[in-house]
PDB file of C-alpha atoms in Angstrom:
ATOM      1  CA  GLY A 105     104.134 104.364 135.174  1.00  0.00           C
ATOM      2  CA  GLY A 106     105.284 104.834 131.686  1.00  0.00           C
ATOM      3  CA  PHE A 107     104.257 102.679 128.745  1.00  0.00           C
ATOM      4  CA  SER A 108     106.609  99.807 128.043  1.00  0.00           C
ATOM      5  CA  VAL A 109     106.545  96.671 125.942  1.00  0.00           C
ATOM      6  CA  SER A 110     107.715  93.647 127.862  1.00  0.00           C
ATOM      7  CA  ASN A 111     108.862  90.237 126.728  1.00  0.00           C
ATOM      8  CA  ALA A 112     105.405  88.723 127.338  1.00  0.00           C
ATOM      9  CA  THR A 113     103.777  91.285 125.017  1.00  0.00           C
ATOM     10  CA  LEU A 114     106.316  90.591 122.284  1.00  0.00           C
ATOM     11  CA  ASN A 115     105.743  86.846 122.616  1.00  0.00           C
ATOM     12  CA  ARG A 116     101.976  87.321 122.307  1.00  0.00           C
ATOM     13  CA  PHE A 117     102.308  89.489 119.206  1.00  0.00           C
ATOM     14  CA  PHE A 118     104.732  87.029 117.639  1.00  0.00           C
ATOM     15  CA  SER A 119     102.343  84.155 118.370  1.00  0.00           C
ATOM     16  CA  LEU A 120      99.449  86.118 116.878  1.00  0.00           C
ATOM     17  CA  HIS A 121     101.400  86.929 113.716  1.00  0.00           C
ATOM     18  CA  TYR A 122     102.524  83.322 113.403  1.00  0.00           C
ATOM     19  CA  LEU A 123      99.116  81.694 113.946  1.00  0.00           C
ATOM     20  CA  LEU A 124      96.889  84.168 112.086  1.00  0.00           C
ATOM     21  CA  PRO A 125      97.825  82.969 108.549  1.00  0.00           C
ATOM     22  CA  PHE A 126      96.999  79.387 109.506  1.00  0.00           C
ATOM     23  CA  LEU A 127      93.658  80.505 110.931  1.00  0.00           C
ATOM     24  CA  LEU A 128      92.873  82.424 107.731  1.00  0.00           C
ATOM     25  CA  ALA A 129      93.827  79.412 105.599  1.00  0.00           C
ATOM     26  CA  ALA A 130      91.546  77.185 107.690  1.00  0.00           C
ATOM     27  CA  LEU A 131      88.679  79.679 107.285  1.00  0.00           C
ATOM     28  CA  ALA A 132      89.226  79.763 103.510  1.00  0.00           C
ATOM     29  CA  ILE A 133      89.112  75.952 103.342  1.00  0.00           C
ATOM     30  CA  ALA A 134      85.975  75.884 105.505  1.00  0.00           C
ATOM     31  CA  HIS A 135      84.402  78.465 103.203  1.00  0.00           C
ATOM     32  CA  LEU A 136      85.181  76.376 100.112  1.00  0.00           C
ATOM     33  CA  MET A 137      83.769  73.285 101.807  1.00  0.00           C
ATOM     34  CA  ALA A 138      80.556  75.161 102.647  1.00  0.00           C
ATOM     35  CA  LEU A 139      80.297  76.377  99.052  1.00  0.00           C
ATOM     36  CA  HIS A 140      80.804  72.839  97.800  1.00  0.00           C
ATOM     37  CA  ASN A 141      78.152  71.370 100.113  1.00  0.00           C
ATOM     38  CA  HIS A 142      75.476  74.086 100.078  1.00  0.00           C
ATOM     39  CA  GLY A 143      76.125  75.844  96.785  1.00  0.00           C
ATOM     40  CA  SER A 144      76.643  79.462  95.941  1.00  0.00           C
ATOM     41  CA  ASN A 145      74.212  82.322  95.579  1.00  0.00           C
ATOM     42  CA  ASN A 146      71.832  81.752  92.721  1.00  0.00           C
ATOM     43  CA  PRO A 147      72.643  84.083  89.797  1.00  0.00           C
ATOM     44  CA  ASN A 148      69.609  82.921  87.816  1.00  0.00           C
ATOM     45  CA  GLY A 149      67.117  84.160  90.388  1.00  0.00           C
ATOM     46  CA  ILE A 150      65.498  80.714  90.575  1.00  0.00           C
ATOM     47  CA  SER A 151      64.718  79.291  93.997  1.00  0.00           C
ATOM     48  CA  SER A 152      64.787  75.591  93.066  1.00  0.00           C
ATOM     49  CA  SER A 153      68.000  73.620  93.416  1.00  0.00           C
ATOM     50  CA  GLY A 154      67.670  71.896  90.049  1.00  0.00           C
ATOM     51  CA  ASP A 155      68.516  74.938  87.941  1.00  0.00           C
ATOM     52  CA  ARG A 156      71.440  76.238  89.972  1.00  0.00           C
ATOM     53  CA  TYR A 157      74.966  76.354  88.650  1.00  0.00           C
ATOM     54  CA  PRO A 158      77.182  73.752  90.349  1.00  0.00           C
ATOM     55  CA  MET A 159      80.354  74.972  92.008  1.00  0.00           C
ATOM     56  CA  HIS A 160      82.529  72.620  89.987  1.00  0.00           C
ATOM     57  CA  PRO A 161      83.402  73.153  87.121  1.00  0.00           C
ATOM     58  CA  TYR A 162      81.856  76.611  86.635  1.00  0.00           C
ATOM     59  CA  PHE A 163      83.046  78.581  89.655  1.00  0.00           C
ATOM     60  CA  THR A 164      86.251  76.555  90.005  1.00  0.00           C
ATOM     61  CA  PHE A 165      87.205  77.337  86.404  1.00  0.00           C
ATOM     62  CA  LYS A 166      86.345  81.015  86.838  1.00  0.00           C
ATOM     63  CA  ASP A 167      88.561  81.265  89.929  1.00  0.00           C
ATOM     64  CA  LEU A 168      91.424  79.362  88.288  1.00  0.00           C
ATOM     65  CA  VAL A 169      91.373  81.687  85.269  1.00  0.00           C
ATOM     66  CA  THR A 170      91.674  84.689  87.586  1.00  0.00           C
ATOM     67  CA  ILE A 171      94.511  83.091  89.553  1.00  0.00           C
ATOM     68  CA  PHE A 172      96.429  82.160  86.393  1.00  0.00           C
ATOM     69  CA  LEU A 173      96.026  85.657  84.934  1.00  0.00           C
ATOM     70  CA  PHE A 174      97.374  87.130  88.161  1.00  0.00           C
ATOM     71  CA  PHE A 175     100.349  84.752  88.109  1.00  0.00           C
ATOM     72  CA  LEU A 176     100.955  85.595  84.441  1.00  0.00           C
ATOM     73  CA  ALA A 177     101.046  89.328  85.187  1.00  0.00           C
ATOM     74  CA  LEU A 178     103.275  88.727  88.210  1.00  0.00           C
ATOM     75  CA  SER A 179     105.628  86.537  86.156  1.00  0.00           C
ATOM     76  CA  VAL A 180     105.915  89.140  83.396  1.00  0.00           C
ATOM     77  CA  ILE A 181     106.861  91.798  85.962  1.00  0.00           C
ATOM     78  CA  VAL A 182     109.330  89.530  87.781  1.00  0.00           C
ATOM     79  CA  PHE A 183     111.080  88.052  84.747  1.00  0.00           C
ATOM     80  CA  TYR A 184     110.928  90.824  82.137  1.00  0.00           C
ATOM     81  CA  PHE A 185     110.645  94.080  84.127  1.00  0.00           C
ATOM     82  CA  PRO A 186     112.243  93.419  87.526  1.00  0.00           C
ATOM     83  CA  ASN A 187     113.071  97.099  88.100  1.00  0.00           C
ATOM     84  CA  LEU A 188     109.631  98.419  87.198  1.00  0.00           C
ATOM     85  CA  LEU A 189     108.525  98.927  90.789  1.00  0.00           C
ATOM     86  CA  GLY A 190     111.945  99.843  92.129  1.00  0.00           C
ATOM     87  CA  HIS A 191     113.601 103.190  92.717  1.00  0.00           C
ATOM     88  CA  SER A 192     116.831 104.434  91.183  1.00  0.00           C
ATOM     89  CA  ASP A 193     118.234 105.283  94.636  1.00  0.00           C
ATOM     90  CA  ASN A 194     118.498 101.557  95.333  1.00  0.00           C
ATOM     91  CA  TYR A 195     121.533 101.368  93.045  1.00  0.00           C
ATOM     92  CA  ILE A 196     123.568 103.965  94.939  1.00  0.00           C
ATOM     93  CA  PRO A 197     126.219 102.231  97.075  1.00  0.00           C
ATOM     94  CA  ALA A 198     125.605 102.624 100.795  1.00  0.00           C
ATOM     95  CA  ASN A 199     127.726 105.216 102.590  1.00  0.00           C
ATOM     96  CA  PRO A 200     127.307 105.316 106.373  1.00  0.00           C
ATOM     97  CA  MET A 201     128.909 108.770 106.515  1.00  0.00           C
ATOM     98  CA  GLN A 202     126.453 110.470 104.150  1.00  0.00           C
ATOM     99  CA  THR A 203     122.688 110.841 104.383  1.00  0.00           C
ATOM    100  CA  PRO A 204     120.883 110.344 101.036  1.00  0.00           C
ATOM    101  CA  ALA A 205     119.619 113.512  99.406  1.00  0.00           C
ATOM    102  CA  SER A 206     116.043 112.216  99.381  1.00  0.00           C
ATOM    103  CA  ILE A 207     115.913 112.123 103.200  1.00  0.00           C
ATOM    104  CA  VAL A 208     115.152 115.671 104.380  1.00  0.00           C
ATOM    105  CA  PRO A 209     113.579 117.018 107.575  1.00  0.00           C
ATOM    106  CA  GLU A 210     109.978 118.106 107.361  1.00  0.00           C
TER     107      GLU A 210
END
């Protein structure tokens, strides 16, 4: 009785990791559909439906601005500063006969 991972377990984990993004995407779409049909929380504090902010264009525009700002920051890092998040040890040629100096026993 030791612990072992069999082929069936690996197949189940692979299936879970493959299907989970599609499930999350479906939940996000269902959430947006519910927001579109029933509306969002009321920031005005008014209980009537007449004075609520509609989802489109107000919340859609707000979300698109955030997404575009994120993509702008990501593009600046990728195109102008590609080595910003890297490490200088990545430019040392690999040598299978020598352990890097940064790898030390604890």
